[in-house]
Coordinates of C-alpha atoms in Angstrom, one line a residue:
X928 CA -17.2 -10.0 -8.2
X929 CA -17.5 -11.9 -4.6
X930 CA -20.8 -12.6 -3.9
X931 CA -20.4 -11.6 -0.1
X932 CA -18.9 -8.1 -1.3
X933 CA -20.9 -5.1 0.4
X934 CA -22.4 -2.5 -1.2
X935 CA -19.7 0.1 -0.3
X936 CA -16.8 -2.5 -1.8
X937 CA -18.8 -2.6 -5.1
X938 CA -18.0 1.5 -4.8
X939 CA -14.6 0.9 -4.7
X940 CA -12.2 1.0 -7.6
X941 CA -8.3 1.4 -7.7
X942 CA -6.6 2.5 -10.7
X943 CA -2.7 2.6 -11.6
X944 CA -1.4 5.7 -11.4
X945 CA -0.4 7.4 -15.1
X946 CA -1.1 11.5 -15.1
X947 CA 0.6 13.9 -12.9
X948 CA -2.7 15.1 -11.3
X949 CA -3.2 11.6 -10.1
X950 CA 0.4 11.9 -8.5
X951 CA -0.3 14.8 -7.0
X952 CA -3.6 13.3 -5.3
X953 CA -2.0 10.4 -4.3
X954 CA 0.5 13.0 -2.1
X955 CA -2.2 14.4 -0.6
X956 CA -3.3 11.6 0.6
X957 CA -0.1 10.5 1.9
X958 CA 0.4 13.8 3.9
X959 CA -3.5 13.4 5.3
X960 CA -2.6 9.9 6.5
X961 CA 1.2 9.8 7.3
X962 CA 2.6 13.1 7.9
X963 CA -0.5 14.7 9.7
X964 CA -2.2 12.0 11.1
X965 CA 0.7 9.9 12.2
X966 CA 3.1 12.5 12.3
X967 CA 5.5 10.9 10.1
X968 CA 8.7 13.7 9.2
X969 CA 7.6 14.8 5.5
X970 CA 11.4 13.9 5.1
X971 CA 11.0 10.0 5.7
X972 CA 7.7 10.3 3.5
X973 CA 8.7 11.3 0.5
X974 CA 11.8 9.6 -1.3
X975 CA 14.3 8.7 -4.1
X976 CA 11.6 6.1 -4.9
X977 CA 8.8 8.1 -6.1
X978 CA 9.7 8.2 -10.2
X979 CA 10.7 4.8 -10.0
X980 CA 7.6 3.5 -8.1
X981 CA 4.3 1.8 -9.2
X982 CA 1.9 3.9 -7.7
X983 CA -2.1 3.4 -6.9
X984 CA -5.2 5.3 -6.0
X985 CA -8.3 3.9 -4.9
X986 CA -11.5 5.7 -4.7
X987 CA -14.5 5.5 -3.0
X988 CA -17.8 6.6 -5.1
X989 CA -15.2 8.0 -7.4
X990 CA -13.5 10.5 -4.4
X991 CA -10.3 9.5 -3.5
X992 CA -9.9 6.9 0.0
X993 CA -6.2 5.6 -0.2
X994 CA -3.0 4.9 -2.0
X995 CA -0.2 2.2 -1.8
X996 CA 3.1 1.5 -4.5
X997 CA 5.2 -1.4 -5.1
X998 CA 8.7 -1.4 -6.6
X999 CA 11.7 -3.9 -7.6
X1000 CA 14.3 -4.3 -4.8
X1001 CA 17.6 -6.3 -4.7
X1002 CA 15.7 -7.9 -1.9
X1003 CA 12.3 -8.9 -3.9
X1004 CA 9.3 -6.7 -4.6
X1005 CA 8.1 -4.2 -2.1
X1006 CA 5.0 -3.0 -1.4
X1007 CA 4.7 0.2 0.7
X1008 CA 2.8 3.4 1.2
X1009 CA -0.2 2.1 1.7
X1010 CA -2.7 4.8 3.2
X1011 CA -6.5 4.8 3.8
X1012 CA -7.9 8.1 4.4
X1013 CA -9.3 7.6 7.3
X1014 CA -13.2 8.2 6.7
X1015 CA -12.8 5.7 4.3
X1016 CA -11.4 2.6 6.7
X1017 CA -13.2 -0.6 7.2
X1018 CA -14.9 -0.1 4.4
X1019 CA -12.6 -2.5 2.3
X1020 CA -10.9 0.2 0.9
X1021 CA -7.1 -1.5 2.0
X1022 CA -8.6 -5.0 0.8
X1023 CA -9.1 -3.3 -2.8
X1024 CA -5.5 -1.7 -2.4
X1025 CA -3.3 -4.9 -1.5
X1026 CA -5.8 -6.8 -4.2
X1027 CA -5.2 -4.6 -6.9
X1028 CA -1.3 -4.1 -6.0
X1029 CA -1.1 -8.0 -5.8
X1030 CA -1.9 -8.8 -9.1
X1031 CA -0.5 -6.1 -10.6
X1032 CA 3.1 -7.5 -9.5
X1033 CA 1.4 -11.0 -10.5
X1034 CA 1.3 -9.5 -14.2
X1035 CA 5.0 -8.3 -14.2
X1036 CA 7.3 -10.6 -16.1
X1037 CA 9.9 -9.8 -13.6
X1038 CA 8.4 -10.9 -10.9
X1039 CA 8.2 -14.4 -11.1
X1040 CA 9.7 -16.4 -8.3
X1041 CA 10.5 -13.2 -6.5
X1042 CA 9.8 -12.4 -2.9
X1043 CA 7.1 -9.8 -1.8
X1044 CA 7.5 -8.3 1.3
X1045 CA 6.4 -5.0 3.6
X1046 CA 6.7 -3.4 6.7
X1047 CA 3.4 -3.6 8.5
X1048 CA 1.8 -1.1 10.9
X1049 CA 0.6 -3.4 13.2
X1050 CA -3.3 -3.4 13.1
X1051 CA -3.0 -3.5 9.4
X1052 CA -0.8 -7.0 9.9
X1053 CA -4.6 -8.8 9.6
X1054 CA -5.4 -7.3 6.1
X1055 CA -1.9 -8.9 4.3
X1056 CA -2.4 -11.8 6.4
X1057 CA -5.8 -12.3 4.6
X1058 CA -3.6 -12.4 1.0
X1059 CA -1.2 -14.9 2.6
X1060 CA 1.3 -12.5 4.0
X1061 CA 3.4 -14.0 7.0
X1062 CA 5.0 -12.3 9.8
X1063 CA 9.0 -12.5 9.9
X1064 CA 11.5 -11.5 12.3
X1065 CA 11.5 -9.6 15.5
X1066 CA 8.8 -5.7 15.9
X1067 CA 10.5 -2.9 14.8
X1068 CA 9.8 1.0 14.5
X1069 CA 10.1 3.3 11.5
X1070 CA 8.7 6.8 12.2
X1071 CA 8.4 6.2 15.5
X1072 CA 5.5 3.6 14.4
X1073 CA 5.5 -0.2 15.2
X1074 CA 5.7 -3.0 12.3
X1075 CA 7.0 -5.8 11.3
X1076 CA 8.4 -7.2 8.4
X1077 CA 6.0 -9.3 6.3
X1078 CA 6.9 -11.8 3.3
X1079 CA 4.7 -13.9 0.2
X1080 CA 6.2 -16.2 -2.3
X1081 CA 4.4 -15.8 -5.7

């Protein structure tokens, strides 16, 4: 464990997602964050990539605080989804998220010498940028929300 972690990060955990319920509360965070909070349209949300998807849940104190995925692409590995409830930012909630998610894909035996990328909201560009994430290409919008595309070479 980092020496310089807070108390509140020592709280934090993130787990891979195996059981249904898990899914189910990883959803609900998703709809809190994206659909209601950012008005994303439930339709972009949720899609053919959910079975096929590695899926996270982080909690805080053992309550749930946020949720990302990754999956294979003919493009690389992509991470996405990732949601903070929103009591639960700046807390280092994210930082455990794109940690965990990170060397998760490390681990895969398919993933070597592959290209990880995302599309960043744009004040989360900082928190990938701290895990070596670089900024490519021109700002573009997805749901109506600002990002841009961001890349790491394992």
């Amino acid at each position: 464990m980092n020496p310089k972690e807070t108390k509140e990060e020592k709280q934090i955990s993130v787990e891979k997602v195996v059981t249904k319920e898990q899914l189910k509360t990883v959803f609900g965070i998703r709809e809190e964050v994206f659909v209601i909070e950012q008005e994303v349209d439930p339709a972009e949300e949720y899609d053919e990539f959910e079975d096929t998807s590695i899926h996270f849940l982080a909690k805080s104190k053992g309550e749930p605080a946020g949720t990302a995925r990754w999956r294979f692409t003919d493009k690389g590995v992509k991470l996405e989804r990732f949601a903070v409830l929103k009591p639960m930012r700046g807390k280092g909630v994210g930082f455990a998220l794109v940690d965990a998610v990170v060397q998760d894909i490390k681990l895969h035996p398919d993933s070597k010498g592959k290209k990880l990328y995302l599309h960043a909201q744009l004040d989360a560009m900082p928190l990938y940028a701290k895990f070596g994430f670089q900024k490519v290409g021109d700002m573009f919008e997805e749901c109506n929300i600002k990002h841009f595309k961001m890349e790491l070479y394992l």
